[in-house]
Amino acid sequence: MESAKCSRTSSPRSAAGIFFKTLVAAGIAAAAVVANAFPASAQSLLEKIKKGEPVRIGFSNELPWAYPGKNGEPLGFMNAITIDVLKKLGTAKVEPILTEWGSLVPGLQAGRFDVITGGMYITPERCRNVLFTEPLGTFSDALVVPKGNPEGLHSYKDILDKGLTLVIATGSVFVKQAIDAGIPDDRTMQVAGNPEVVQAVKSGRASAGSGSYFTLKESVDMDPALELAEPFEAPGGRAYPGLALLPSQQADVDAFNAALKAYMGTEQMMKAVSKYGYTKINLPDGTKTADLCKS
């Protein structure tokens, strides 16, 4: 899903964070030093599994991709796939960690969790900071508007030309899309996540909101005051989510990919994800992560 392509932030204090502040106070270093140095010492996910330690999965509240249940249990098709694959890798021990979308990558870098399962789209920008598995599906973007689409919006250009406000999730790919479309900062409202995107449109604080088709369709199906703009000229084309790990964990990603290759499209998988609306139409189409990471 994604809100999946970039900005909702605030990461917890960590050893890396304290180190960074110390360096800044001394006037010596930059954030890149911490981001590059900290992950290098991270324990391998495969090592954790071998030791019997729980695998910490990080995700935001993004229906139906990945979200918490009433008791905090990990729900959504991305979590369902991850849990099944982890069992194939040797563990059923999972610790779910909920955070805001913009805190997912910083949280992974700071060691808060071991893998991001939130439905993060694979993009060249993100590939510079995390290591993605092969895609777990293929999806498109959408535009949520008030019922009846009173402004007649079918593209970012419509929003720009009419001087209207677009709401997007901080840290999502839609931030860059809005910038590329020329929508000015004062007409771009950034919020924590998809629920806030939908609420901003419903309350009239924004004329439209960007998000993944899968996520926004889930929202409008439950709210008669909203609809998806049809047709919509999605600037992002097709989008491909993957699981994200640290750049130093190539062996872990290779293990995930091997398990995913044997799992994707199976009866076991489709049974696990169908209740979330994932169908065979959403299965990976052969596009490779290496190609999606090219700038």
Short mmCIF file of C-alpha atoms in Angstrom, two decimals:
data_model
loop_
_atom_site.label_atom_id
_atom_site.label_comp_id
_atom_site.label_asym_id
_atom_site.label_seq_id
_atom_site.Cartn_x
_atom_site.Cartn_y
_atom_site.Cartn_z
CA MET A 1 0.00 0.00 0.00
CA GLU A 2 1.11 2.57 0.72
CA SER A 3 0.45 5.25 1.57
CA ALA A 4 2.93 3.99 0.72
CA LYS A 5 5.58 6.53 -0.83
CA CYS A 6 6.80 9.06 1.93
CA SER A 7 6.64 11.55 5.25
CA ARG A 8 5.18 11.10 8.77
CA THR A 9 7.90 11.46 11.40
CA SER A 10 9.20 11.31 14.94
CA SER A 11 11.39 8.44 15.95
CA PRO A 12 12.11 7.37 19.54
CA ARG A 13 15.29 8.14 21.43
CA SER A 14 17.87 5.48 20.74
CA ALA A 15 21.59 4.90 21.01
CA ALA A 16 21.91 6.20 17.47
CA GLY A 17 19.83 9.26 18.29
CA ILE A 18 21.89 10.09 21.38
CA PHE A 19 25.10 9.62 19.41
CA PHE A 20 23.82 11.93 16.70
CA LYS A 21 22.96 14.69 19.19
CA THR A 22 26.38 14.37 20.77
CA LEU A 23 28.08 14.78 17.41
CA VAL A 24 25.93 17.74 16.47
CA ALA A 25 26.68 19.43 19.79
CA ALA A 26 30.37 18.96 19.06
CA GLY A 27 29.84 20.42 15.61
CA ILE A 28 31.36 17.39 13.93
CA ALA A 29 28.89 15.07 12.23
CA ALA A 30 25.78 14.72 10.13
CA ALA A 31 22.75 12.47 10.25
CA ALA A 32 24.17 10.33 7.47
CA VAL A 33 27.01 9.22 9.72
CA VAL A 34 24.57 7.78 12.23
CA ALA A 35 22.25 6.28 9.64
CA ASN A 36 25.14 4.47 7.97
CA ALA A 37 26.99 3.42 11.10
CA PHE A 38 24.17 2.13 13.29
CA PRO A 39 22.61 -0.49 10.98
CA ALA A 40 25.99 -2.11 10.31
CA SER A 41 25.99 -3.62 13.81
CA ALA A 42 22.39 -4.85 13.65
CA GLN A 43 21.83 -8.54 14.35
CA SER A 44 20.87 -10.64 11.35
CA LEU A 45 17.21 -11.56 11.20
CA LEU A 46 18.23 -15.14 10.45
CA GLU A 47 20.42 -15.11 13.56
CA LYS A 48 17.45 -13.97 15.65
CA ILE A 49 15.32 -16.79 14.27
CA LYS A 50 18.06 -19.32 15.01
CA LYS A 51 18.28 -18.04 18.61
CA GLY A 52 14.52 -18.28 19.05
CA GLU A 53 14.10 -14.53 19.45
CA PRO A 54 10.90 -12.86 18.19
CA VAL A 55 11.04 -10.97 14.89
CA ARG A 56 9.83 -7.39 15.35
CA ILE A 57 7.67 -6.22 12.46
CA GLY A 58 7.06 -2.50 12.01
CA PHE A 59 3.97 -1.08 10.34
CA SER A 60 1.58 1.85 10.36
CA ASN A 61 -2.23 1.82 10.58
CA GLU A 62 -2.89 1.22 6.89
CA LEU A 63 -6.00 -0.82 6.11
CA PRO A 64 -6.00 -3.34 4.53
CA TRP A 65 -2.21 -3.53 4.09
CA ALA A 66 -1.00 -3.72 7.68
CA TYR A 67 -2.79 -2.60 10.83
CA PRO A 68 -3.36 -3.60 14.46
CA GLY A 69 -6.32 -5.68 15.66
CA LYS A 70 -8.31 -5.01 18.82
CA ASN A 71 -5.63 -6.65 20.93
CA GLY A 72 -2.72 -5.22 18.93
CA GLU A 73 -2.30 -8.34 16.80
CA PRO A 74 -0.83 -7.76 13.30
CA LEU A 75 -3.55 -7.79 10.64
CA GLY A 76 -3.60 -6.93 6.93
CA PHE A 77 -2.38 -8.84 3.91
CA MET A 78 1.24 -7.62 4.15
CA ASN A 79 1.46 -8.90 7.73
CA ALA A 80 -0.29 -12.14 6.75
CA ILE A 81 2.28 -12.80 4.02
CA THR A 82 5.17 -11.88 6.31
CA ILE A 83 4.01 -14.16 9.12
CA ASP A 84 3.56 -17.12 6.76
CA VAL A 85 7.00 -16.57 5.23
CA LEU A 86 8.64 -16.24 8.64
CA LYS A 87 7.17 -19.61 9.57
CA LYS A 88 8.83 -21.06 6.50
CA LEU A 89 12.10 -19.48 7.69
CA GLY A 90 11.72 -21.19 11.07
CA THR A 91 9.81 -18.96 13.48
CA ALA A 92 6.26 -18.22 14.59
CA LYS A 93 7.44 -15.64 17.09
CA VAL A 94 6.44 -12.15 15.94
CA GLU A 95 6.38 -8.89 17.89
CA PRO A 96 4.22 -6.23 16.16
CA ILE A 97 5.29 -2.60 16.53
CA LEU A 98 2.89 0.14 15.42
CA THR A 99 4.25 3.54 14.41
CA GLU A 100 3.46 6.48 12.14
CA TRP A 101 4.26 6.04 8.46
CA GLY A 102 7.09 8.59 8.44
CA SER A 103 8.73 6.83 11.37
CA LEU A 104 9.04 3.45 9.66
CA VAL A 105 12.41 3.92 7.94
CA PRO A 106 13.95 5.89 10.85
CA GLY A 107 12.63 3.21 13.22
CA LEU A 108 14.25 0.45 11.18
CA GLN A 109 17.53 2.35 11.11
CA ALA A 110 17.35 2.96 14.86
CA GLY A 111 16.79 -0.72 15.59
CA ARG A 112 13.20 -0.46 16.81
CA PHE A 113 12.13 -3.32 14.56
CA ASP A 114 13.66 -5.85 12.19
CA VAL A 115 11.52 -5.55 9.07
CA ILE A 116 9.00 -3.05 7.72
CA THR A 117 5.78 -4.81 6.67
CA GLY A 118 3.58 -1.74 6.13
CA GLY A 119 3.07 -1.99 2.38
CA MET A 120 5.89 0.37 1.45
CA TYR A 121 6.24 0.96 -2.28
CA ILE A 122 9.64 0.20 -3.79
CA THR A 123 11.10 3.46 -5.14
CA PRO A 124 14.63 4.61 -6.06
CA GLU A 125 14.64 7.09 -3.17
CA ARG A 126 13.78 4.43 -0.61
CA CYS A 127 16.23 1.96 -2.10
CA ARG A 128 19.03 4.29 -0.97
CA ASN A 129 18.03 3.74 2.66
CA VAL A 130 16.61 0.23 2.90
CA LEU A 131 16.92 -3.13 1.18
CA PHE A 132 13.66 -4.41 -0.33
CA THR A 133 12.54 -7.94 -1.01
CA GLU A 134 11.01 -8.73 -4.39
CA PRO A 135 7.50 -7.20 -4.78
CA LEU A 136 4.62 -8.73 -2.85
CA GLY A 137 2.04 -7.39 -5.26
CA THR A 138 1.11 -4.73 -7.79
CA PHE A 139 -1.29 -1.84 -7.15
CA SER A 140 -2.36 1.56 -8.42
CA ASP A 141 -2.94 4.96 -6.82
CA ALA A 142 -6.21 6.81 -6.33
CA LEU A 143 -7.70 10.19 -5.46
CA VAL A 144 -10.39 10.46 -2.78
CA VAL A 145 -12.90 13.31 -3.16
CA PRO A 146 -16.27 14.30 -1.64
CA LYS A 147 -19.28 12.41 -2.98
CA GLY A 148 -20.17 13.63 -6.46
CA ASN A 149 -16.65 15.01 -7.03
CA PRO A 150 -17.95 18.61 -6.90
CA GLU A 151 -14.70 20.13 -8.17
CA GLY A 152 -14.45 17.72 -11.09
CA LEU A 153 -10.96 16.50 -10.15
CA HIS A 154 -9.31 13.77 -12.22
CA SER A 155 -5.60 14.64 -12.03
CA TYR A 156 -3.01 16.59 -10.06
CA LYS A 157 -3.14 19.16 -12.85
CA ASP A 158 -6.82 19.78 -12.07
CA ILE A 159 -5.91 20.45 -8.44
CA LEU A 160 -3.07 22.76 -9.46
CA ASP A 161 -5.07 24.70 -12.07
CA LYS A 162 -7.98 25.27 -9.69
CA GLY A 163 -5.77 26.32 -6.78
CA LEU A 164 -7.18 23.64 -4.48
CA THR A 165 -5.63 21.83 -1.52
CA LEU A 166 -4.35 18.25 -1.75
CA VAL A 167 -3.89 16.21 1.42
CA ILE A 168 -1.20 13.51 1.53
CA ALA A 169 0.53 11.36 4.12
CA THR A 170 3.89 12.62 5.30
CA GLY A 171 6.70 10.34 4.14
CA SER A 172 4.60 8.83 1.36
CA VAL A 173 5.48 8.79 -2.32
CA PHE A 174 2.64 11.21 -2.87
CA VAL A 175 4.73 14.02 -1.39
CA LYS A 176 7.18 13.80 -4.29
CA GLN A 177 4.34 13.39 -6.77
CA ALA A 178 2.74 16.62 -5.56
CA ILE A 179 6.06 18.46 -5.81
CA ASP A 180 6.69 17.11 -9.31
CA ALA A 181 3.18 18.19 -10.33
CA GLY A 182 3.97 21.75 -9.21
CA ILE A 183 1.41 21.92 -6.41
CA PRO A 184 2.77 24.62 -4.05
CA ASP A 185 3.53 23.95 -0.39
CA ASP A 186 0.68 26.15 0.78
CA ARG A 187 -1.73 23.94 -1.18
CA THR A 188 -0.29 20.67 0.10
CA MET A 189 -1.49 19.43 3.48
CA GLN A 190 0.67 16.70 5.03
CA VAL A 191 -0.86 14.50 7.73
CA ALA A 192 0.14 11.42 9.72
CA GLY A 193 -1.54 8.71 7.65
CA ASN A 194 -4.44 7.47 5.57
CA PRO A 195 -7.16 7.95 8.24
CA GLU A 196 -6.13 11.60 8.51
CA VAL A 197 -6.11 11.96 4.70
CA VAL A 198 -9.69 10.72 4.52
CA GLN A 199 -10.82 12.89 7.44
CA ALA A 200 -9.29 16.03 5.91
CA VAL A 201 -11.29 15.52 2.71
CA LYS A 202 -14.47 14.65 4.60
CA SER A 203 -14.20 17.76 6.78
CA GLY A 204 -13.56 20.03 3.79
CA ARG A 205 -10.05 21.03 4.87
CA ALA A 206 -8.79 19.58 1.59
CA SER A 207 -10.52 19.12 -1.77
CA ALA A 208 -8.86 15.78 -2.50
CA GLY A 209 -6.50 13.25 -0.99
CA SER A 210 -3.93 10.92 -2.55
CA GLY A 211 -3.31 7.34 -1.54
CA SER A 212 -3.12 3.80 -2.81
CA TYR A 213 -6.25 2.57 -4.57
CA PHE A 214 -6.47 -0.40 -2.24
CA THR A 215 -6.39 1.70 0.92
CA LEU A 216 -8.69 4.50 -0.26
CA LYS A 217 -11.20 2.06 -1.73
CA GLU A 218 -11.48 0.48 1.71
CA SER A 219 -12.24 3.91 3.19
CA VAL A 220 -14.84 5.07 0.67
CA ASP A 221 -16.65 1.73 0.82
CA MET A 222 -17.33 2.48 4.47
CA ASP A 223 -18.22 6.17 4.05
CA PRO A 224 -21.06 7.33 1.73
CA ALA A 225 -19.79 10.93 1.97
CA LEU A 226 -16.74 10.08 -0.12
CA GLU A 227 -15.83 8.51 -3.45
CA LEU A 228 -12.83 7.86 -5.65
CA ALA A 229 -12.25 10.16 -8.61
CA GLU A 230 -12.98 8.22 -11.78
CA PRO A 231 -11.12 8.34 -14.03
CA PHE A 232 -7.90 9.40 -12.31
CA GLU A 233 -4.64 10.10 -14.12
CA ALA A 234 -2.36 8.56 -11.50
CA PRO A 235 1.14 10.04 -11.92
CA GLY A 236 2.78 7.04 -10.29
CA GLY A 237 1.46 4.32 -12.61
CA ARG A 238 1.62 0.85 -11.10
CA ALA A 239 3.16 0.53 -7.64
CA TYR A 240 4.96 -2.43 -6.07
CA PRO A 241 5.26 -2.93 -2.29
CA GLY A 242 7.95 -5.00 -0.65
CA LEU A 243 9.26 -5.85 2.78
CA ALA A 244 12.09 -3.53 3.84
CA LEU A 245 15.20 -4.45 5.82
CA LEU A 246 18.50 -2.75 6.55
CA PRO A 247 21.02 -2.40 3.69
CA SER A 248 23.43 -4.65 5.60
CA GLN A 249 21.01 -7.57 5.58
CA GLN A 250 21.32 -8.96 2.06
CA ALA A 251 21.41 -12.57 3.33
CA ASP A 252 18.10 -12.04 5.13
CA VAL A 253 16.52 -10.52 2.02
CA ASP A 254 17.80 -13.43 -0.07
CA ALA A 255 16.17 -15.86 2.38
CA PHE A 256 12.89 -13.93 2.23
CA ASN A 257 12.98 -13.90 -1.56
CA ALA A 258 13.56 -17.64 -1.77
CA ALA A 259 10.62 -18.31 0.54
CA LEU A 260 8.42 -15.77 -1.26
CA LYS A 261 9.13 -17.38 -4.64
CA ALA A 262 7.70 -20.67 -3.39
CA TYR A 263 4.81 -19.00 -1.57
CA MET A 264 3.37 -16.25 -3.79
CA GLY A 265 0.17 -17.27 -5.54
CA THR A 266 -0.22 -20.56 -3.67
CA GLU A 267 -3.51 -21.71 -2.19
CA GLN A 268 -2.07 -21.08 1.28
CA MET A 269 -1.24 -17.49 0.40
CA MET A 270 -4.54 -16.68 -1.29
CA LYS A 271 -6.43 -18.06 1.70
CA ALA A 272 -4.41 -15.83 4.03
CA VAL A 273 -4.87 -12.61 2.02
CA SER A 274 -8.27 -12.93 0.35
CA LYS A 275 -10.15 -11.72 3.43
CA TYR A 276 -8.31 -8.41 3.06
CA GLY A 277 -9.40 -7.94 -0.57
CA TYR A 278 -6.12 -9.07 -2.15
CA THR A 279 -6.94 -11.09 -5.28
CA LYS A 280 -4.93 -12.81 -8.02
CA ILE A 281 -5.11 -9.53 -9.96
CA ASN A 282 -2.78 -8.08 -7.33
CA LEU A 283 -0.11 -10.79 -7.61
CA PRO A 284 3.37 -9.65 -8.72
CA ASP A 285 3.65 -9.26 -12.50
CA GLY A 286 7.31 -10.19 -12.82
CA THR A 287 8.70 -6.67 -12.25
CA LYS A 288 11.96 -6.93 -10.32
CA THR A 289 13.06 -4.86 -7.33
CA ALA A 290 16.41 -4.14 -9.02
CA ASP A 291 14.57 -2.39 -11.87
CA LEU A 292 12.26 -0.47 -9.50
CA CYS A 293 15.31 0.79 -7.59
CA LYS A 294 16.91 2.32 -10.66
CA SER A 295 16.71 6.11 -10.67
#
